PDB file of C-alpha atoms in Angstrom:
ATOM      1  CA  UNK A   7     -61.521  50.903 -42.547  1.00 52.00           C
ATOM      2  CA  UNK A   8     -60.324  48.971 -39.530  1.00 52.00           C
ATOM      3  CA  UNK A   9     -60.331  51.431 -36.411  1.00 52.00           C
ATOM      4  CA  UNK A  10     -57.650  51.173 -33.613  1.00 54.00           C
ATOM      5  CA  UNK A  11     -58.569  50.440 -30.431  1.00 53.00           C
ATOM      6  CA  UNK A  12     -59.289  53.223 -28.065  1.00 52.00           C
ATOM      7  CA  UNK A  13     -56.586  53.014 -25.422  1.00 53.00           C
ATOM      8  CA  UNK A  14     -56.574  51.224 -21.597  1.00 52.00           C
ATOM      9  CA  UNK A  15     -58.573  48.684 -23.833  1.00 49.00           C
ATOM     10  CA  UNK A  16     -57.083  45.153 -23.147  1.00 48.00           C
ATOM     11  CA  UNK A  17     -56.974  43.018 -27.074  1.00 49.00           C
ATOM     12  CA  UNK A  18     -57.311  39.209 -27.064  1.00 49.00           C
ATOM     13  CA  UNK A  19     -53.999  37.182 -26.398  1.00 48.00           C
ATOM     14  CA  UNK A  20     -52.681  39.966 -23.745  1.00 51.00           C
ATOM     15  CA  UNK A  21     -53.129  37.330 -20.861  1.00 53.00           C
ATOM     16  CA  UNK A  22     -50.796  34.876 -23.017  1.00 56.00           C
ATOM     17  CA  UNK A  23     -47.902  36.317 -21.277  1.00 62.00           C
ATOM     18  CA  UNK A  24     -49.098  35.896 -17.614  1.00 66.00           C
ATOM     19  CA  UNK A  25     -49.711  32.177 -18.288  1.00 73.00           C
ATOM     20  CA  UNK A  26     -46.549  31.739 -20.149  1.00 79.00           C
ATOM     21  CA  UNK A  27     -44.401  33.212 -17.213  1.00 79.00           C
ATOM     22  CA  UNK A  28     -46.951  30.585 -14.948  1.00 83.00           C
ATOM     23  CA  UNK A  29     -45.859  27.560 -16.943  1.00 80.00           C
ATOM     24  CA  UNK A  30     -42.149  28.000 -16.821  1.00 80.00           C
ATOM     25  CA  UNK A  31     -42.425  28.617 -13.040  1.00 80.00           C
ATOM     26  CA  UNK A  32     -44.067  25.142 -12.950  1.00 82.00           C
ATOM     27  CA  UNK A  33     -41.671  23.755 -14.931  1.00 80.00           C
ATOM     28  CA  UNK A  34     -39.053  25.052 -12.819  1.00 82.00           C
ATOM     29  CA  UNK A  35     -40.487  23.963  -9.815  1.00 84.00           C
ATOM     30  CA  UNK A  36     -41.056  20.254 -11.495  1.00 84.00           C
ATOM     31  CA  UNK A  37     -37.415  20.283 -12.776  1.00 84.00           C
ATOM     32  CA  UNK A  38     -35.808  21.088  -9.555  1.00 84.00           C
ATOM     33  CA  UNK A  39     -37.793  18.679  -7.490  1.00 83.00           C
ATOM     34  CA  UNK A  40     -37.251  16.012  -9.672  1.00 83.00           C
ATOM     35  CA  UNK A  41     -33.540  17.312  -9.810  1.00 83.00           C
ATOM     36  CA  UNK A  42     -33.562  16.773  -5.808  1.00 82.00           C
ATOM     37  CA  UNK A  43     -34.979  13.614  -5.843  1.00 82.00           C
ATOM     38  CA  UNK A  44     -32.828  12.016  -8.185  1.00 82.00           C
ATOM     39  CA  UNK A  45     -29.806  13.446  -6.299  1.00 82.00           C
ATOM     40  CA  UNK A  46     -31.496  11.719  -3.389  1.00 82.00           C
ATOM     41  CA  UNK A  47     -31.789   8.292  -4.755  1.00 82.00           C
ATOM     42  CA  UNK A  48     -28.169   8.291  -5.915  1.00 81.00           C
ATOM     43  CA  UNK A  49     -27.160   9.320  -2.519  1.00 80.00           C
ATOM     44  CA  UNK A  50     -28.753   6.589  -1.365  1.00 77.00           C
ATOM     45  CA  UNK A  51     -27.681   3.758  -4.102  1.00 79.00           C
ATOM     46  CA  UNK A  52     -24.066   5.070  -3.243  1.00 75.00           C
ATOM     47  CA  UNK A  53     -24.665   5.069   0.437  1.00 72.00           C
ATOM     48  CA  UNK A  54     -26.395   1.409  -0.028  1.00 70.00           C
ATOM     49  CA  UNK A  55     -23.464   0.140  -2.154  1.00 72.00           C
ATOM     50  CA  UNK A  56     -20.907   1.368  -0.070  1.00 74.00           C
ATOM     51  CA  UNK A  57     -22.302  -0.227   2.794  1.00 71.00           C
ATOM     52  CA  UNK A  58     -22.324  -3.526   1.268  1.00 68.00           C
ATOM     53  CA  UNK A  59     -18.810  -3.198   0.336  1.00 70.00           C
ATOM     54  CA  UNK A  60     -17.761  -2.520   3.475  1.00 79.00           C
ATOM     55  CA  UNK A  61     -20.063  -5.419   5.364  1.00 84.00           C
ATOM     56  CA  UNK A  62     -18.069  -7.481   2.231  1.00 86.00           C
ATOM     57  CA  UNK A  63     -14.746  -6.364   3.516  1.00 90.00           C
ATOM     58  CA  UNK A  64     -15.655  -7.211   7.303  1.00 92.00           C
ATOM     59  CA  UNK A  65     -16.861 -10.519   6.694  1.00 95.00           C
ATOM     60  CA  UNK A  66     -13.509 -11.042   4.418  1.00 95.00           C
ATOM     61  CA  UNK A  67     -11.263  -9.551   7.863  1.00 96.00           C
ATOM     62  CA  UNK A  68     -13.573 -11.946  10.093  1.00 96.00           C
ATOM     63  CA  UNK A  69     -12.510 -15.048   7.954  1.00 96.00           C
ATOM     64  CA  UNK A  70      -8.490 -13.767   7.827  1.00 96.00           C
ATOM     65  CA  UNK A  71      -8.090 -13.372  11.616  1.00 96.00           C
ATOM     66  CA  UNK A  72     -10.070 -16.644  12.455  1.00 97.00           C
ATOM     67  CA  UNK A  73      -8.114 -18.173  10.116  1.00 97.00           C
ATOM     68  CA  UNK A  74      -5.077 -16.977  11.993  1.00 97.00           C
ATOM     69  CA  UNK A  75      -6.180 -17.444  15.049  1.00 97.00           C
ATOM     70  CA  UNK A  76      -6.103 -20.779  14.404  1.00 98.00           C
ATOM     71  CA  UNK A  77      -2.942 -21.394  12.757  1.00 97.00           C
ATOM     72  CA  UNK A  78      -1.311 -19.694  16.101  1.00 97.00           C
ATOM     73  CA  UNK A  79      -3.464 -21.594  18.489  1.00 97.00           C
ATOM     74  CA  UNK A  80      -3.260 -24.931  16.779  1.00 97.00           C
ATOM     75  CA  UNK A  81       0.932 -25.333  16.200  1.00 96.00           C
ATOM     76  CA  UNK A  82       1.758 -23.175  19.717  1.00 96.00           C
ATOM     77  CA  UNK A  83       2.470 -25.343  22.955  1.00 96.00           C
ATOM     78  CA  UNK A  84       5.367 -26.790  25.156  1.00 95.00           C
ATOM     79  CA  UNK A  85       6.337 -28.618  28.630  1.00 94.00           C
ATOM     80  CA  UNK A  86       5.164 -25.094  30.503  1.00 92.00           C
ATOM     81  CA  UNK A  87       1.582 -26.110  29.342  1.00 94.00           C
ATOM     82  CA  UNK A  88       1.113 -29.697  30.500  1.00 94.00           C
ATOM     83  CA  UNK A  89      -0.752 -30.502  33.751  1.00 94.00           C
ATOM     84  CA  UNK A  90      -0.306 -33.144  36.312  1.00 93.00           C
ATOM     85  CA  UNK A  91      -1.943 -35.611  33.789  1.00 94.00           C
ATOM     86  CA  UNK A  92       0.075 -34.934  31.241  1.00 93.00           C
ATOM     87  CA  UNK A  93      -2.464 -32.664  28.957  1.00 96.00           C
ATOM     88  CA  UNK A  94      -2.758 -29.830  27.500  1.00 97.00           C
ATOM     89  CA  UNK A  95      -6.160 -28.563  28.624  1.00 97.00           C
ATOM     90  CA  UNK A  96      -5.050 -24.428  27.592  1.00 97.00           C
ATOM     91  CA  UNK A  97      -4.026 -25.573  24.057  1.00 97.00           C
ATOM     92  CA  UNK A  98      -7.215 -27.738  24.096  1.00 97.00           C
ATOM     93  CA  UNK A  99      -9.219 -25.200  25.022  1.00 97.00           C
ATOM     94  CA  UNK A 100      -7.761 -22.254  22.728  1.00 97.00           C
ATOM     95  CA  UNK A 101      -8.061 -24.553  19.884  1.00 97.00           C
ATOM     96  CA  UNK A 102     -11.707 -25.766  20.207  1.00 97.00           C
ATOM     97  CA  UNK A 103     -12.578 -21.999  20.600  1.00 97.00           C
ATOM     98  CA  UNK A 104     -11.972 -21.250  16.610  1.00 97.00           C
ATOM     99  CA  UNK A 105     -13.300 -24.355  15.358  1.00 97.00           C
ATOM    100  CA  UNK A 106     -16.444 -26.593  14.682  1.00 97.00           C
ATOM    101  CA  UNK A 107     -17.906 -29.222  16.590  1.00 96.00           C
ATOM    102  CA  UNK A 108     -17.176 -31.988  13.999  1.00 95.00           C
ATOM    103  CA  UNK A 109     -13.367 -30.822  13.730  1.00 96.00           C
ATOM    104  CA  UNK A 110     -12.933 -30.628  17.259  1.00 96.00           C
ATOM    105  CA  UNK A 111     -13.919 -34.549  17.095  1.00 94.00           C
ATOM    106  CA  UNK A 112     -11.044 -35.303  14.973  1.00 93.00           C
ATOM    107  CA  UNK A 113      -8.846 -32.695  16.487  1.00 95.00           C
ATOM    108  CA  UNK A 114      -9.281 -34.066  20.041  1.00 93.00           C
ATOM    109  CA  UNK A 115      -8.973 -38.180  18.744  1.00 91.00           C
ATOM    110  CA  UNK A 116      -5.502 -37.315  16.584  1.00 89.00           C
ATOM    111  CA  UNK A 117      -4.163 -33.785  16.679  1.00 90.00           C
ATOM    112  CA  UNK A 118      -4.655 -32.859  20.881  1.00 95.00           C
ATOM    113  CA  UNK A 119      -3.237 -36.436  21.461  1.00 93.00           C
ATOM    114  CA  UNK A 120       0.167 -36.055  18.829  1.00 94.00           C
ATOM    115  CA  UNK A 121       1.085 -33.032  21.044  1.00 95.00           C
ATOM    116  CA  UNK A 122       0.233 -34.276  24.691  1.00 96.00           C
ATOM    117  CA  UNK A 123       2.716 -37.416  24.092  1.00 95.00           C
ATOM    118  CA  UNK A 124       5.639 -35.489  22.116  1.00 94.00           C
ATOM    119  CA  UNK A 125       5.400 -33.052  24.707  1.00 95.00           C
ATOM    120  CA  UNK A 126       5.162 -34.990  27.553  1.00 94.00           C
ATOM    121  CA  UNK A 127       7.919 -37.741  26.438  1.00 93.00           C
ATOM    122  CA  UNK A 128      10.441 -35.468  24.496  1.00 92.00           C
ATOM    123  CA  UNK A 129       9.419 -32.293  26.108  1.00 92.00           C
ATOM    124  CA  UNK A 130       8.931 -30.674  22.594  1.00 95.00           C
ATOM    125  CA  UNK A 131       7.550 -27.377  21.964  1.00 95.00           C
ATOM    126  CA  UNK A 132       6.591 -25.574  18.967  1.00 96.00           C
ATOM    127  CA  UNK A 133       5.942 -21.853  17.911  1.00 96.00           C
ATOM    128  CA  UNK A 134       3.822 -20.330  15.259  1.00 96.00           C
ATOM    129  CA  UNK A 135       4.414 -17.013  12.833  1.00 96.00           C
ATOM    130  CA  UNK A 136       1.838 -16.376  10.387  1.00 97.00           C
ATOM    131  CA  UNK A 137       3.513 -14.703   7.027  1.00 97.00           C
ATOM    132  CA  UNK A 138       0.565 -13.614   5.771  1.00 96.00           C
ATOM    133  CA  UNK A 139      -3.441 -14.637   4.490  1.00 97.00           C
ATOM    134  CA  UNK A 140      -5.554 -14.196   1.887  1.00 95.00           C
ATOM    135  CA  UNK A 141      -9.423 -14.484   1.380  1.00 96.00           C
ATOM    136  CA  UNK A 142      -9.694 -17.435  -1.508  1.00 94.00           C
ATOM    137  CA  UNK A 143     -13.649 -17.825  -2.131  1.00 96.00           C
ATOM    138  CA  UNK A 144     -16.395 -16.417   0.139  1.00 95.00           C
ATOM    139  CA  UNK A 145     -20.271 -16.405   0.679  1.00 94.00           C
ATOM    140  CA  UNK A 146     -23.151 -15.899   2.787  1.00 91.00           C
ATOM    141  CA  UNK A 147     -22.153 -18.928   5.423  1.00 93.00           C
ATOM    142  CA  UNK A 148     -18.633 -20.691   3.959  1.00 96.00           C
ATOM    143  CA  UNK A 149     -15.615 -19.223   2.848  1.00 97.00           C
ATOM    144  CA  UNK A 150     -12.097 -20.753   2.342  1.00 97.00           C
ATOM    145  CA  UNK A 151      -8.589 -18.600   3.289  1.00 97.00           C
ATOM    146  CA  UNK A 152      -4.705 -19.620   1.823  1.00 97.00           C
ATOM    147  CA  UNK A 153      -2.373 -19.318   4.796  1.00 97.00           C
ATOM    148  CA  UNK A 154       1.468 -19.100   4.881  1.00 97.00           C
ATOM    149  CA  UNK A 155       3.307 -20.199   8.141  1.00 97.00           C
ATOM    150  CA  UNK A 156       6.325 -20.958   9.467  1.00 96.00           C
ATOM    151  CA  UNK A 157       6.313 -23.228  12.253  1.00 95.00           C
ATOM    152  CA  UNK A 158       9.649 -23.665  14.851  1.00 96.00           C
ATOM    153  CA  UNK A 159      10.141 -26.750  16.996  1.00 94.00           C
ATOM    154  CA  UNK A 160      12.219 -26.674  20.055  1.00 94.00           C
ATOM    155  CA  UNK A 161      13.392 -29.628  22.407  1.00 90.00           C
ATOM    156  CA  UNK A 162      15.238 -29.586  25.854  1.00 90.00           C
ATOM    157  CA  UNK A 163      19.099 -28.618  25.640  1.00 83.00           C
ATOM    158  CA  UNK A 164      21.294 -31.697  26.406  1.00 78.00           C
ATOM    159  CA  UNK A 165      23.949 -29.935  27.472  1.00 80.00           C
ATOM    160  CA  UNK A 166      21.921 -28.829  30.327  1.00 69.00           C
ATOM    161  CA  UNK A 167      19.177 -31.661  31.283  1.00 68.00           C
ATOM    162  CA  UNK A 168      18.045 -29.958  34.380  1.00 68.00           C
ATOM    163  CA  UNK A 169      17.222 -27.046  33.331  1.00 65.00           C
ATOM    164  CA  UNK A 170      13.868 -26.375  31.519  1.00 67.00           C
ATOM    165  CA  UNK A 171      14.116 -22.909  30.555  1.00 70.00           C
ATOM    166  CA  UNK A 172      17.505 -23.782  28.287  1.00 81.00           C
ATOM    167  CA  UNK A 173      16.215 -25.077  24.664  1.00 87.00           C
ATOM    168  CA  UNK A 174      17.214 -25.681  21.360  1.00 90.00           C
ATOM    169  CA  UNK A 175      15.384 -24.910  18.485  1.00 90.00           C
ATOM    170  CA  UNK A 176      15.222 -26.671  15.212  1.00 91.00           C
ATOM    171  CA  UNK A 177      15.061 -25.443  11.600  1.00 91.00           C
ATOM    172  CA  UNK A 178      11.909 -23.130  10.820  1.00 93.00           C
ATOM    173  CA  UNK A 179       9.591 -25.309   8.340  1.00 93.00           C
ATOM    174  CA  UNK A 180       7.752 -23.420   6.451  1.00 94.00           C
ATOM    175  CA  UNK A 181       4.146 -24.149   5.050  1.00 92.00           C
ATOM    176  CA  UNK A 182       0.895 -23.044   3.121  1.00 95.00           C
ATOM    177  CA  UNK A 183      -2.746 -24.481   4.190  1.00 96.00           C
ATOM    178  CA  UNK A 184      -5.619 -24.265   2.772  1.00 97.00           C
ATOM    179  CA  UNK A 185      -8.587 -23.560   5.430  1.00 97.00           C
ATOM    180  CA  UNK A 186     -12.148 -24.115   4.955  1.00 98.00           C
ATOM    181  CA  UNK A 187     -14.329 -22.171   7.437  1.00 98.00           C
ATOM    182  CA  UNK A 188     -17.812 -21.943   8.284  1.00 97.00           C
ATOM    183  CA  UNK A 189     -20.542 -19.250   9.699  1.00 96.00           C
ATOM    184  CA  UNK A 190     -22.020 -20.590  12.803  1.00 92.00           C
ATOM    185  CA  UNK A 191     -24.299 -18.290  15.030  1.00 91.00           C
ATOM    186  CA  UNK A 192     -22.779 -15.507  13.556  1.00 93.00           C
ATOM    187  CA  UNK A 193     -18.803 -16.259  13.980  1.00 95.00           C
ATOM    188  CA  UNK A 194     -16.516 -18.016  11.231  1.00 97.00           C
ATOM    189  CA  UNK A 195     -14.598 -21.088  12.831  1.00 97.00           C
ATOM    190  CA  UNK A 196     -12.908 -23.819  10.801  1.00 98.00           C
ATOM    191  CA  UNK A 197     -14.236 -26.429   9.462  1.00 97.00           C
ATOM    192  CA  UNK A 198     -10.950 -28.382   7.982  1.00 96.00           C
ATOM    193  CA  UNK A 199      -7.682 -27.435   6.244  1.00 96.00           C
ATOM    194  CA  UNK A 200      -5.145 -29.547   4.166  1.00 95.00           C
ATOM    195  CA  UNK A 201      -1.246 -28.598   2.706  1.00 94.00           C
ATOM    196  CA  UNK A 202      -1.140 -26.687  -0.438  1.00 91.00           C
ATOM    197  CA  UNK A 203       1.171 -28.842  -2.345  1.00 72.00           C
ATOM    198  CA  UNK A 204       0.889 -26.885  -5.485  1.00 57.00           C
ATOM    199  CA  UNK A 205      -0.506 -24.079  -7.456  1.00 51.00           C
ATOM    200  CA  UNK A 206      -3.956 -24.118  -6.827  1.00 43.00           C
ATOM    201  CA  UNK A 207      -3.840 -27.916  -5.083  1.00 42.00           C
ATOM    202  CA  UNK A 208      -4.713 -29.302  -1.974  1.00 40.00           C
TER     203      UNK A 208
END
């Protein structure tokens, strides 16, 4: 006949409980560091991403205001700008500062030399207003931008020849450019541009 035990005596599988209560504390301890840690890393991918999105978006704002920048600089100039040579060494200057070296070669042998003699022999002037740009294609070091413009000429009144400060203005034209830019030491200046004449054409 099986006999009780007597009690205070401790039967086997009493210290199952102990350990159980052990393990889950374990496993909670696991589970919430793990839990922490994978909060952490997402932080951190969505911190990373975010971050490259907006370096994305700079680089993309860098290439828009070079890009007008230049439009401005390149089409504005008048008689109040030439010097006792007949040049145009502050629209010179504000031009070459937004573009490359090998532009400014064929900006300074045809473009610069167009506006010196127009200005200096008809005393023509012309204005820029940039309507609006957009980002096109993009990369680590090149990027191209779409540009709309309108561009206003103006030449001496000849109703009154003497004075310089009376002007008539012709017809705003208005265009769209396509302008290829380059990174060099760290800043975006262009490299070339050409008319749009067309949807998606040069």
């Amino acid at each position: 006949m099986a006999v009780p035990p007597a009690p205070g005596t401790v039967t086997a599988g009493t210290d199952e409980t102990p350990r159980s209560a052990t393990f889950r504390l374990v496993l909670l301890v696991v589970l919430v560091v793990l839990l922490l840690a994978s909060a952490g890393v997402l932080a951190w991918l969505l911190t990373e991403r975010r971050g490259e999105a907006d370096d994305a978006q700079a680089e993309r704002d860098a290439v828009m205001s070079q890009t007008r920048q230049f439009v401005l600089r390149l089409n504005t100039y008048g008689p109040d700008q030439l010097d006792d040579q007949s040049h145009l060494p502050d629209y010179r200057d504000q031009v070459l500062e937004v573009i490359t070296p090998k532009f400014a070669a064929d900006f300074e042998k045809s473009g610069l030399s167009i506006a010196e003699q127009t200005v200096a022999q008809a005393g023509y002037g012309r204005s820029a207003q940039v309507f609006g740009v957009g980002v096109e294609t993009i990369d680590a070091d090149s990027a191209t931008a779409i540009v709309a413009a309108g561009l206003t000429g103006s030449y001496p009144d000849p109703k009154h020849p003497d004075d310089e400060a009376k002007r008539v203005d012709a017809d705003q034209d208005v265009l769209r450019w396509e302008v290829d830019l380059v990174k060099t030491d760290g800043t975006w200046l262009v490299d070339d541009y050409a008319p749009v004449t067309g949807e998606g054409a040069r």
